[in-house]
PDB file of C-alpha atoms in Angstrom:
ATOM      1  CA  MET B 266     -65.510  22.533  40.198  1.00 86.00           C
ATOM      2  CA  LYS B 267     -63.084  24.161  37.543  1.00 92.00           C
ATOM      3  CA  PRO B 268     -64.662  25.189  34.088  1.00 94.00           C
ATOM      4  CA  LYS B 269     -64.115  22.924  31.048  1.00 96.00           C
ATOM      5  CA  GLU B 270     -62.177  24.541  28.178  1.00 96.00           C
ATOM      6  CA  LEU B 271     -61.746  23.777  24.523  1.00 96.00           C
ATOM      7  CA  GLY B 272     -58.194  23.362  23.871  1.00 94.00           C
ATOM      8  CA  VAL B 273     -55.729  21.992  21.441  1.00 93.00           C
ATOM      9  CA  LEU B 274     -52.868  19.608  21.227  1.00 86.00           C
ATOM     10  CA  ASN B 275     -50.043  20.899  19.665  1.00 79.00           C
ATOM     11  CA  PRO B 276     -47.394  18.015  18.573  1.00 70.00           C
ATOM     12  CA  ALA B 277     -45.119  21.006  17.313  1.00 68.00           C
ATOM     13  CA  GLY B 278     -45.108  22.407  20.639  1.00 60.00           C
ATOM     14  CA  GLY B 279     -43.540  19.060  21.944  1.00 67.00           C
ATOM     15  CA  GLY B 280     -47.024  18.108  22.752  1.00 67.00           C
ATOM     16  CA  SER B 281     -48.244  20.889  24.674  1.00 81.00           C
ATOM     17  CA  ILE B 282     -51.931  21.531  25.467  1.00 86.00           C
ATOM     18  CA  ASP B 283     -53.105  25.009  25.073  1.00 88.00           C
ATOM     19  CA  SER B 284     -56.579  26.635  26.013  1.00 91.00           C
ATOM     20  CA  MET B 285     -58.693  28.424  23.562  1.00 93.00           C
ATOM     21  CA  ARG B 286     -61.481  29.493  25.649  1.00 94.00           C
ATOM     22  CA  VAL B 287     -64.127  28.287  28.403  1.00 97.00           C
ATOM     23  CA  LEU B 288     -66.991  26.033  27.272  1.00 97.00           C
ATOM     24  CA  THR B 289     -70.513  27.242  28.332  1.00 96.00           C
ATOM     25  CA  ASP B 290     -72.544  24.991  30.192  1.00 96.00           C
ATOM     26  CA  ALA B 291     -74.833  24.202  27.216  1.00 97.00           C
ATOM     27  CA  GLU B 292     -71.840  23.597  25.024  1.00 97.00           C
ATOM     28  CA  VAL B 293     -70.467  21.243  27.518  1.00 96.00           C
ATOM     29  CA  LYS B 294     -73.836  19.142  27.636  1.00 97.00           C
ATOM     30  CA  ALA B 295     -73.917  19.206  23.820  1.00 97.00           C
ATOM     31  CA  ILE B 296     -70.585  17.714  23.600  1.00 96.00           C
ATOM     32  CA  ALA B 297     -71.282  15.046  26.171  1.00 95.00           C
ATOM     33  CA  GLU B 298     -74.532  14.171  24.601  1.00 94.00           C
ATOM     34  CA  ALA B 299     -72.804  14.012  20.870  1.00 96.00           C
ATOM     35  CA  ASN B 300     -69.868  12.084  22.036  1.00 94.00           C
ATOM     36  CA  GLU B 301     -72.240   9.296  23.849  1.00 92.00           C
ATOM     37  CA  GLY B 302     -74.352   9.307  20.512  1.00 91.00           C
ATOM     38  CA  LEU B 303     -71.354   8.377  18.418  1.00 94.00           C
ATOM     39  CA  VAL B 304     -70.050   6.078  21.186  1.00 92.00           C
ATOM     40  CA  GLN B 305     -73.394   3.949  20.854  1.00 89.00           C
ATOM     41  CA  PHE B 306     -73.481   4.364  17.145  1.00 91.00           C
ATOM     42  CA  GLN B 307     -69.855   2.870  16.958  1.00 92.00           C
ATOM     43  CA  PHE B 308     -70.868   0.053  19.331  1.00 91.00           C
ATOM     44  CA  MET B 309     -73.854  -1.037  17.111  1.00 91.00           C
ATOM     45  CA  GLU B 310     -71.585  -1.082  14.058  1.00 93.00           C
ATOM     46  CA  GLN B 311     -68.716  -3.081  15.881  1.00 94.00           C
ATOM     47  CA  LEU B 312     -71.560  -5.606  16.909  1.00 95.00           C
ATOM     48  CA  PHE B 313     -72.586  -6.234  13.535  1.00 96.00           C
ATOM     49  CA  ASP B 314     -68.899  -6.363  12.450  1.00 97.00           C
ATOM     50  CA  ILE B 315     -68.403  -9.161  15.062  1.00 97.00           C
ATOM     51  CA  VAL B 316     -71.182 -11.054  13.659  1.00 97.00           C
ATOM     52  CA  ALA B 317     -69.701 -10.851  10.252  1.00 97.00           C
ATOM     53  CA  LEU B 318     -66.270 -12.179  11.787  1.00 97.00           C
ATOM     54  CA  SER B 319     -67.950 -15.009  13.481  1.00 97.00           C
ATOM     55  CA  ARG B 320     -69.812 -16.127  10.304  1.00 96.00           C
ATOM     56  CA  ASP B 321     -66.224 -15.570   8.471  1.00 95.00           C
ATOM     57  CA  ALA B 322     -64.566 -17.961  11.127  1.00 95.00           C
ATOM     58  CA  PHE B 323     -67.012 -20.536  10.774  1.00 92.00           C
ATOM     59  CA  GLY B 324     -66.677 -20.633   6.885  1.00 89.00           C
ATOM     60  CA  ASP B 325     -62.670 -20.655   7.404  1.00 90.00           C
ATOM     61  CA  PHE B 326     -63.100 -23.724   9.686  1.00 89.00           C
ATOM     62  CA  THR B 327     -65.244 -25.391   7.371  1.00 84.00           C
ATOM     63  CA  THR B 328     -62.897 -24.725   4.435  1.00 81.00           C
ATOM     64  CA  SER B 329     -59.657 -25.621   6.377  1.00 82.00           C
ATOM     65  CA  SER B 330     -61.275 -28.763   7.940  1.00 77.00           C
ATOM     66  CA  PHE B 331     -62.143 -29.938   4.252  1.00 69.00           C
ATOM     67  CA  ASP B 332     -58.457 -29.087   3.103  1.00 70.00           C
ATOM     68  CA  ARG B 333     -57.174 -31.070   6.128  1.00 70.00           C
ATOM     69  CA  HIS B 334     -59.407 -33.853   5.118  1.00 60.00           C
ATOM     70  CA  LYS B 335     -58.304 -33.778   1.700  1.00 60.00           C
ATOM     71  CA  GLN B 336     -54.450 -33.721   2.572  1.00 62.00           C
ATOM     72  CA  GLU B 337     -55.032 -36.765   4.996  1.00 61.00           C
ATOM     73  CA  THR B 338     -56.881 -38.842   2.620  1.00 55.00           C
ATOM     74  CA  SER B 339     -54.638 -38.200  -0.453  1.00 52.00           C
ATOM     75  CA  THR B 340     -51.899 -40.897  -0.193  1.00 46.00           C
ATOM     76  CA  SER B 341     -53.622 -44.123  -0.514  1.00 41.00           C
ATOM     77  CA  ILE B 342     -56.955 -45.654  -0.630  1.00 40.00           C
ATOM     78  CA  LEU B 343     -56.650 -46.978   2.696  1.00 39.00           C
ATOM     79  CA  GLY B 344     -55.923 -43.486   3.960  1.00 43.00           C
ATOM     80  CA  MET B 345     -59.402 -42.166   2.662  1.00 42.00           C
ATOM     81  CA  MET B 346     -61.148 -43.792   5.359  1.00 42.00           C
ATOM     82  CA  PRO B 347     -62.158 -41.198   7.916  1.00 46.00           C
ATOM     83  CA  ARG B 348     -61.185 -41.474  11.489  1.00 49.00           C
ATOM     84  CA  SER B 349     -64.217 -41.459  13.996  1.00 50.00           C
ATOM     85  CA  THR B 350     -61.880 -39.514  16.534  1.00 49.00           C
ATOM     86  CA  GLY B 351     -61.327 -36.819  14.007  1.00 64.00           C
ATOM     87  CA  ALA B 352     -64.777 -36.406  13.304  1.00 67.00           C
ATOM     88  CA  ARG B 353     -65.855 -35.882  16.954  1.00 76.00           C
ATOM     89  CA  LYS B 354     -63.248 -33.264  17.316  1.00 80.00           C
ATOM     90  CA  LEU B 355     -64.142 -31.610  14.393  1.00 81.00           C
ATOM     91  CA  THR B 356     -67.974 -31.710  15.757  1.00 84.00           C
ATOM     92  CA  LEU B 357     -66.754 -30.111  18.855  1.00 87.00           C
ATOM     93  CA  LEU B 358     -64.958 -27.203  17.193  1.00 90.00           C
ATOM     94  CA  ALA B 359     -67.895 -26.727  14.663  1.00 90.00           C
ATOM     95  CA  ASN B 360     -70.347 -26.260  17.600  1.00 93.00           C
ATOM     96  CA  MET B 361     -67.752 -23.741  19.148  1.00 94.00           C
ATOM     97  CA  TYR B 362     -67.858 -21.725  16.013  1.00 94.00           C
ATOM     98  CA  LEU B 363     -71.580 -22.093  15.370  1.00 95.00           C
ATOM     99  CA  LEU B 364     -72.261 -21.043  18.925  1.00 96.00           C
ATOM    100  CA  ASN B 365     -70.139 -17.898  18.629  1.00 97.00           C
ATOM    101  CA  PHE B 366     -72.086 -16.821  15.406  1.00 97.00           C
ATOM    102  CA  LEU B 367     -75.555 -17.519  17.366  1.00 97.00           C
ATOM    103  CA  THR B 368     -74.366 -15.475  20.283  1.00 96.00           C
ATOM    104  CA  ALA B 369     -73.051 -12.469  18.173  1.00 97.00           C
ATOM    105  CA  MET B 370     -76.221 -12.572  16.207  1.00 97.00           C
ATOM    106  CA  ARG B 371     -78.474 -12.530  19.317  1.00 96.00           C
ATOM    107  CA  THR B 372     -76.192  -9.718  20.950  1.00 96.00           C
ATOM    108  CA  TYR B 373     -76.415  -7.405  17.971  1.00 96.00           C
ATOM    109  CA  LEU B 374     -80.265  -7.636  17.830  1.00 96.00           C
ATOM    110  CA  ASP B 375     -80.755  -7.138  21.536  1.00 95.00           C
ATOM    111  CA  HIS B 376     -78.309  -4.184  21.607  1.00 93.00           C
ATOM    112  CA  VAL B 377     -79.889  -2.673  18.621  1.00 92.00           C
ATOM    113  CA  GLU B 378     -83.333  -2.718  19.894  1.00 93.00           C
ATOM    114  CA  THR B 379     -82.056  -1.280  23.134  1.00 92.00           C
ATOM    115  CA  GLY B 380     -80.566   1.465  21.563  1.00 87.00           C
ATOM    116  CA  ILE B 381     -83.004   2.601  19.114  1.00 89.00           C
ATOM    117  CA  LYS B 382     -85.553   2.644  22.020  1.00 91.00           C
ATOM    118  CA  ARG B 383     -83.102   4.934  23.925  1.00 87.00           C
ATOM    119  CA  TRP B 384     -82.546   7.196  20.927  1.00 83.00           C
ATOM    120  CA  TYR B 385     -86.089   7.655  19.580  1.00 86.00           C
ATOM    121  CA  GLY B 386     -88.558   6.310  22.269  1.00 90.00           C
ATOM    122  CA  ASP B 387     -90.122   2.795  22.635  1.00 92.00           C
ATOM    123  CA  LYS B 388     -93.181   3.772  20.696  1.00 92.00           C
ATOM    124  CA  SER B 389     -91.497   5.741  17.907  1.00 91.00           C
ATOM    125  CA  PRO B 390     -91.747   4.876  14.237  1.00 91.00           C
ATOM    126  CA  GLU B 391     -87.813   3.849  14.079  1.00 89.00           C
ATOM    127  CA  VAL B 392     -88.726   1.136  16.690  1.00 92.00           C
ATOM    128  CA  ALA B 393     -91.495   0.141  14.670  1.00 94.00           C
ATOM    129  CA  ARG B 394     -89.508  -0.043  11.149  1.00 93.00           C
ATOM    130  CA  PHE B 395     -86.977  -2.139  12.998  1.00 94.00           C
ATOM    131  CA  LYS B 396     -89.241  -4.631  14.317  1.00 95.00           C
ATOM    132  CA  SER B 397     -90.925  -4.756  11.151  1.00 96.00           C
ATOM    133  CA  ALA B 398     -87.533  -5.718   9.497  1.00 96.00           C
ATOM    134  CA  VAL B 399     -86.811  -8.216  11.752  1.00 97.00           C
ATOM    135  CA  SER B 400     -90.495  -9.940  11.317  1.00 97.00           C
ATOM    136  CA  LYS B 401     -90.288  -9.648   7.865  1.00 97.00           C
ATOM    137  CA  GLN B 402     -86.927 -11.758   7.722  1.00 97.00           C
ATOM    138  CA  TYR B 403     -88.343 -14.143  10.168  1.00 97.00           C
ATOM    139  CA  ASP B 404     -91.697 -14.519   8.310  1.00 97.00           C
ATOM    140  CA  THR B 405     -90.138 -14.716   4.928  1.00 96.00           C
ATOM    141  CA  THR B 406     -86.584 -16.540   5.388  1.00 96.00           C
ATOM    142  CA  ASP B 407     -86.815 -20.192   6.866  1.00 97.00           C
ATOM    143  CA  SER B 408     -83.242 -20.241   7.505  1.00 96.00           C
ATOM    144  CA  TYR B 409     -83.439 -17.075   9.543  1.00 97.00           C
ATOM    145  CA  ALA B 410     -86.469 -18.362  11.543  1.00 97.00           C
ATOM    146  CA  PHE B 411     -84.661 -21.317  12.441  1.00 97.00           C
ATOM    147  CA  VAL B 412     -81.435 -19.956  13.340  1.00 97.00           C
ATOM    148  CA  TRP B 413     -83.062 -17.520  15.467  1.00 96.00           C
ATOM    149  CA  LYS B 414     -84.913 -20.259  17.506  1.00 96.00           C
ATOM    150  CA  LEU B 415     -81.727 -22.553  17.194  1.00 96.00           C
ATOM    151  CA  ARG B 416     -80.005 -20.035  19.600  1.00 94.00           C
ATOM    152  CA  ASN B 417     -82.657 -20.848  22.083  1.00 94.00           C
ATOM    153  CA  TYR B 418     -82.331 -24.418  21.483  1.00 95.00           C
ATOM    154  CA  SER B 419     -78.315 -24.293  22.174  1.00 94.00           C
ATOM    155  CA  GLN B 420     -78.931 -22.201  25.270  1.00 90.00           C
ATOM    156  CA  HIS B 421     -81.385 -24.624  26.737  1.00 90.00           C
ATOM    157  CA  CYS B 422     -80.810 -28.120  25.247  1.00 92.00           C
ATOM    158  CA  GLY B 423     -77.591 -28.722  23.860  1.00 87.00           C
ATOM    159  CA  LEU B 424     -75.086 -28.446  21.017  1.00 88.00           C
ATOM    160  CA  PRO B 425     -76.911 -27.928  17.725  1.00 91.00           C
ATOM    161  CA  ILE B 426     -74.607 -29.614  15.160  1.00 89.00           C
ATOM    162  CA  GLY B 427     -75.573 -33.260  15.364  1.00 85.00           C
ATOM    163  CA  GLY B 428     -72.414 -34.574  13.311  1.00 79.00           C
ATOM    164  CA  ILE B 429     -70.027 -34.323  10.602  1.00 74.00           C
ATOM    165  CA  SER B 430     -69.700 -36.813   8.078  1.00 67.00           C
ATOM    166  CA  LEU B 431     -66.009 -37.356   6.572  1.00 60.00           C
ATOM    167  CA  SER B 432     -66.008 -39.388   3.483  1.00 58.00           C
ATOM    168  CA  ALA B 433     -64.300 -40.342   0.414  1.00 56.00           C
ATOM    169  CA  SER B 434     -65.092 -42.214  -2.901  1.00 54.00           C
ATOM    170  CA  VAL B 435     -62.518 -43.614  -5.737  1.00 48.00           C
ATOM    171  CA  ILE B 436     -65.482 -43.244  -8.428  1.00 47.00           C
ATOM    172  CA  PRO B 437     -63.984 -40.974 -11.039  1.00 48.00           C
ATOM    173  CA  GLY B 438     -66.111 -37.817 -12.070  1.00 45.00           C
ATOM    174  CA  LYS B 439     -68.756 -38.358  -9.407  1.00 44.00           C
ATOM    175  CA  GLU B 440     -69.273 -35.369  -7.186  1.00 40.00           C
ATOM    176  CA  ILE B 441     -71.348 -35.543  -3.786  1.00 40.00           C
ATOM    177  CA  PHE B 442     -71.196 -32.831  -1.571  1.00 39.00           C
ATOM    178  CA  GLY B 443     -67.521 -32.415  -2.031  1.00 37.00           C
ATOM    179  CA  THR B 444     -64.731 -31.648  -4.431  1.00 36.00           C
ATOM    180  CA  LEU B 445     -63.297 -33.712  -7.251  1.00 31.00           C
ATOM    181  CA  VAL B 446     -59.572 -34.198  -6.645  1.00 38.00           C
ATOM    182  CA  ASP B 447     -57.099 -35.102  -9.619  1.00 36.00           C
ATOM    183  CA  GLY B 448     -60.154 -36.648 -11.312  1.00 40.00           C
ATOM    184  CA  SER B 449     -59.762 -40.059  -9.387  1.00 42.00           C
ATOM    185  CA  GLY B 450     -60.664 -39.258  -5.685  1.00 48.00           C
ATOM    186  CA  LEU B 451     -63.922 -37.541  -4.171  1.00 54.00           C
ATOM    187  CA  ARG B 452     -63.583 -36.353  -0.517  1.00 56.00           C
ATOM    188  CA  ALA B 453     -66.363 -34.758   1.210  1.00 60.00           C
ATOM    189  CA  LEU B 454     -66.988 -33.003   4.308  1.00 67.00           C
ATOM    190  CA  ARG B 455     -70.485 -32.243   5.643  1.00 73.00           C
ATOM    191  CA  MET B 456     -71.806 -30.946   8.721  1.00 83.00           C
ATOM    192  CA  TYR B 457     -75.445 -31.625   9.667  1.00 87.00           C
ATOM    193  CA  PHE B 458     -78.043 -30.899  12.334  1.00 92.00           C
ATOM    194  CA  ASN B 459     -79.953 -34.026  13.402  1.00 93.00           C
ATOM    195  CA  ARG B 460     -83.770 -33.131  12.526  1.00 95.00           C
ATOM    196  CA  ASP B 461     -85.003 -35.710  15.014  1.00 95.00           C
ATOM    197  CA  ASP B 462     -83.141 -34.585  17.684  1.00 94.00           C
ATOM    198  CA  LEU B 463     -83.739 -31.050  17.398  1.00 95.00           C
ATOM    199  CA  LEU B 464     -87.501 -31.958  17.378  1.00 96.00           C
ATOM    200  CA  ARG B 465     -87.262 -34.198  20.311  1.00 95.00           C
ATOM    201  CA  GLU B 466     -85.415 -32.086  22.616  1.00 94.00           C
ATOM    202  CA  PHE B 467     -86.947 -28.783  22.267  1.00 95.00           C
ATOM    203  CA  ASP B 468     -90.723 -27.714  22.251  1.00 93.00           C
ATOM    204  CA  SER B 469     -90.293 -24.205  21.561  1.00 95.00           C
ATOM    205  CA  TRP B 470     -89.564 -23.945  17.847  1.00 97.00           C
ATOM    206  CA  GLY B 471     -92.917 -22.237  17.012  1.00 96.00           C
ATOM    207  CA  THR B 472     -95.475 -23.594  14.567  1.00 96.00           C
ATOM    208  CA  LYS B 473     -93.398 -21.873  11.812  1.00 96.00           C
ATOM    209  CA  VAL B 474     -89.997 -23.411  12.289  1.00 97.00           C
ATOM    210  CA  LYS B 475     -91.485 -26.787  13.573  1.00 97.00           C
ATOM    211  CA  SER B 476     -93.284 -27.452  10.371  1.00 97.00           C
ATOM    212  CA  TYR B 477     -90.305 -26.390   8.557  1.00 97.00           C
ATOM    213  CA  LEU B 478     -87.979 -28.835  10.092  1.00 96.00           C
ATOM    214  CA  SER B 479     -90.594 -31.551  10.099  1.00 97.00           C
ATOM    215  CA  ALA B 480     -90.376 -31.398   6.346  1.00 97.00           C
ATOM    216  CA  GLN B 481     -86.459 -31.483   6.121  1.00 95.00           C
ATOM    217  CA  GLU B 482     -84.282 -34.662   5.520  1.00 93.00           C
ATOM    218  CA  GLN B 483     -83.193 -36.266   8.660  1.00 94.00           C
ATOM    219  CA  GLU B 484     -79.638 -34.543   8.286  1.00 92.00           C
ATOM    220  CA  ILE B 485     -80.161 -30.824   7.655  1.00 93.00           C
ATOM    221  CA  GLU B 486     -77.014 -29.364   6.327  1.00 89.00           C
ATOM    222  CA  VAL B 487     -75.598 -26.453   8.574  1.00 91.00           C
ATOM    223  CA  THR B 488     -73.565 -23.995   6.281  1.00 90.00           C
ATOM    224  CA  VAL B 489     -76.581 -22.986   4.066  1.00 91.00           C
ATOM    225  CA  HIS B 490     -78.668 -21.888   7.027  1.00 95.00           C
ATOM    226  CA  VAL B 491     -75.386 -20.054   8.475  1.00 95.00           C
ATOM    227  CA  ASN B 492     -74.816 -18.158   5.138  1.00 94.00           C
ATOM    228  CA  ASN B 493     -78.840 -17.349   4.662  1.00 96.00           C
ATOM    229  CA  ALA B 494     -79.384 -16.269   8.262  1.00 97.00           C
ATOM    230  CA  PHE B 495     -76.492 -13.989   7.734  1.00 97.00           C
ATOM    231  CA  SER B 496     -77.770 -12.721   4.474  1.00 97.00           C
ATOM    232  CA  SER B 497     -81.004 -11.573   6.301  1.00 98.00           C
ATOM    233  CA  LEU B 498     -79.221  -9.825   8.979  1.00 97.00           C
ATOM    234  CA  CYS B 499     -77.505  -7.667   6.725  1.00 97.00           C
ATOM    235  CA  VAL B 500     -81.112  -6.842   5.393  1.00 97.00           C
ATOM    236  CA  ILE B 501     -81.804  -5.898   8.681  1.00 97.00           C
ATOM    237  CA  HIS B 502     -78.788  -3.966   9.575  1.00 96.00           C
ATOM    238  CA  GLU B 503     -79.104  -1.795   6.581  1.00 94.00           C
ATOM    239  CA  GLU B 504     -82.551  -0.601   8.034  1.00 91.00           C
ATOM    240  CA  VAL B 505     -81.333  -0.161  11.488  1.00 90.00           C
ATOM    241  CA  ALA B 506     -78.035   1.718   9.844  1.00 89.00           C
ATOM    242  CA  ALA B 507     -80.167   4.021   7.551  1.00 87.00           C
ATOM    243  CA  GLN B 508     -81.915   5.252  10.690  1.00 84.00           C
ATOM    244  CA  THR B 509     -78.854   5.409  13.305  1.00 87.00           C
ATOM    245  CA  ARG B 510     -76.531   7.085  10.790  1.00 90.00           C
ATOM    246  CA  LYS B 511     -78.836  10.058  10.573  1.00 89.00           C
ATOM    247  CA  ILE B 512     -78.746  10.924  14.165  1.00 88.00           C
ATOM    248  CA  ALA B 513     -75.208   9.804  14.347  1.00 92.00           C
ATOM    249  CA  ARG B 514     -74.425  12.516  11.627  1.00 95.00           C
ATOM    250  CA  GLU B 515     -76.034  15.082  13.739  1.00 95.00           C
ATOM    251  CA  HIS B 516     -73.992  14.200  16.699  1.00 96.00           C
ATOM    252  CA  ALA B 517     -70.843  14.274  14.302  1.00 96.00           C
ATOM    253  CA  LYS B 518     -71.924  17.948  13.064  1.00 97.00           C
ATOM    254  CA  THR B 519     -72.351  18.978  16.470  1.00 97.00           C
ATOM    255  CA  LEU B 520     -68.707  17.998  17.794  1.00 97.00           C
ATOM    256  CA  ASN B 521     -67.156  19.135  14.096  1.00 96.00           C
ATOM    257  CA  ARG B 522     -68.113  22.517  15.044  1.00 96.00           C
ATOM    258  CA  PHE B 523     -65.677  22.469  17.512  1.00 96.00           C
ATOM    259  CA  VAL B 524     -63.085  20.983  15.864  1.00 95.00           C
ATOM    260  CA  ALA B 525     -63.609  23.397  12.968  1.00 95.00           C
ATOM    261  CA  GLU B 526     -63.344  26.122  15.635  1.00 95.00           C
ATOM    262  CA  VAL B 527     -59.910  24.718  16.712  1.00 93.00           C
ATOM    263  CA  ARG B 528     -58.411  24.069  13.212  1.00 92.00           C
ATOM    264  CA  ALA B 529     -59.398  27.740  12.018  1.00 94.00           C
ATOM    265  CA  THR B 530     -56.346  28.861  14.106  1.00 90.00           C
ATOM    266  CA  TRP B 531     -54.128  25.529  14.323  1.00 87.00           C
ATOM    267  CA  SER B 532     -54.979  23.561  11.174  1.00 86.00           C
ATOM    268  CA  ASP B 533     -52.484  20.775  11.938  1.00 84.00           C
ATOM    269  CA  CYS B 534     -53.495  20.178  15.502  1.00 87.00           C
ATOM    270  CA  ASP B 535     -55.927  18.452  17.348  1.00 90.00           C
ATOM    271  CA  PRO B 536     -58.884  19.553  19.331  1.00 93.00           C
ATOM    272  CA  VAL B 537     -59.517  18.486  23.018  1.00 95.00           C
ATOM    273  CA  ILE B 538     -61.655  19.074  26.273  1.00 96.00           C
ATOM    274  CA  MET B 539     -59.461  20.251  29.153  1.00 95.00           C
ATOM    275  CA  GLN B 540     -60.321  20.642  32.668  1.00 95.00           C
ATOM    276  CA  GLN B 541     -57.868  21.749  35.512  1.00 92.00           C
ATOM    277  CA  SER B 542     -57.494  19.768  38.592  1.00 92.00           C
ATOM    278  CA  GLU B 543     -59.082  21.346  41.950  1.00 91.00           C
ATOM    279  CA  THR B 544     -55.825  20.680  43.712  1.00 92.00           C
ATOM    280  CA  ASP B 545     -53.146  21.261  41.282  1.00 91.00           C
ATOM    281  CA  PRO B 546     -53.365  23.705  39.045  1.00 87.00           C
ATOM    282  CA  LYS B 547     -50.799  22.074  36.993  1.00 86.00           C
ATOM    283  CA  ARG B 548     -52.836  18.920  35.928  1.00 91.00           C
ATOM    284  CA  TYR B 549     -55.743  18.791  33.628  1.00 91.00           C
ATOM    285  CA  THR B 550     -57.965  16.218  32.558  1.00 93.00           C
ATOM    286  CA  ILE B 551     -57.945  15.799  28.763  1.00 93.00           C
ATOM    287  CA  GLN B 552     -60.708  14.353  26.596  1.00 94.00           C
ATOM    288  CA  GLY B 553     -60.437  13.981  22.802  1.00 93.00           C
ATOM    289  CA  PHE B 554     -62.517  14.118  19.978  1.00 94.00           C
ATOM    290  CA  MET B 555     -63.701  10.918  17.933  1.00 94.00           C
ATOM    291  CA  LEU B 556     -62.074  12.505  14.766  1.00 94.00           C
ATOM    292  CA  ASP B 557     -62.078   9.457  12.531  1.00 94.00           C
ATOM    293  CA  GLU B 558     -65.542   8.676  13.405  1.00 94.00           C
ATOM    294  CA  ILE B 559     -66.555  12.408  12.828  1.00 95.00           C
ATOM    295  CA  SER B 560     -64.755  12.318   9.397  1.00 94.00           C
ATOM    296  CA  LEU B 561     -66.422   9.085   8.336  1.00 92.00           C
ATOM    297  CA  LEU B 562     -69.822  10.130   8.900  1.00 93.00           C
ATOM    298  CA  LEU B 563     -69.605  13.576   7.609  1.00 94.00           C
ATOM    299  CA  SER B 564     -67.913  12.186   4.177  1.00 90.00           C
ATOM    300  CA  GLY B 565     -70.712   9.590   3.844  1.00 71.00           C
ATOM    301  CA  ALA B 566     -68.080   6.845   3.918  1.00 57.00           C
ATOM    302  CA  THR B 567     -70.359   4.786   6.277  1.00 55.00           C
ATOM    303  CA  THR B 568     -72.930   4.502   3.729  1.00 48.00           C
TER     304      THR B 568
END
């Protein structure tokens, strides 16, 4: 097998790729391990971003649905009567957005635990700190514990959101779950879980969550629990990131040594790893460096 070489991509030379030197076996191994580490770090960061995006999408859906409700009921008193078919469709869409959030949240936590165990070892202090951060949010934040179990409910029992109420009032100045419109009309959109359905259809809530649900009103408001659970996840993510960024920065330092070596000679060129084909001396396999991620980690911009 042909050796791997440290090379340079030279845009000024028409995109030519030039070799600087042959890499040692130890250097090839170090580069491969560092690249894999950065890929895993980036993957976990992106998973958290997906959770954030899914929470935002749920919020945007709620806002746009409410705005649409206001528009549709703004023309007359009769128009303020909500249509049941519209509410059913809204419930379907709301469940879709909520399921996306629940799945993204669970996927993030599962992959992070796997990644930390792979990096540090199953019995490491880092894994213990992660589990402690998760347990603390579960024990101290009812919404997080409820939403965590809600994912299991939705996977095994049914759609979590029990319904959406669309309502309108002509009582001036009175606000109930909604927004006052022009001082004369009040329109409200409220998404809720059905407490009794949740308790009847699922027997694995656990003592903590079951007690919490039993003490709630029949209709449990959805949005507040989504937002509170996401806030708890942000706390967990900060604990995770504080650990994973440390090792990711070490990987970035390893790769940056090769970047610096190339740019000491070609300051405006990008480094590559190149390997000549066994059968055609004019063909090379080219692998780039994660330059943006390296720069962000070493500049501290990811903190």
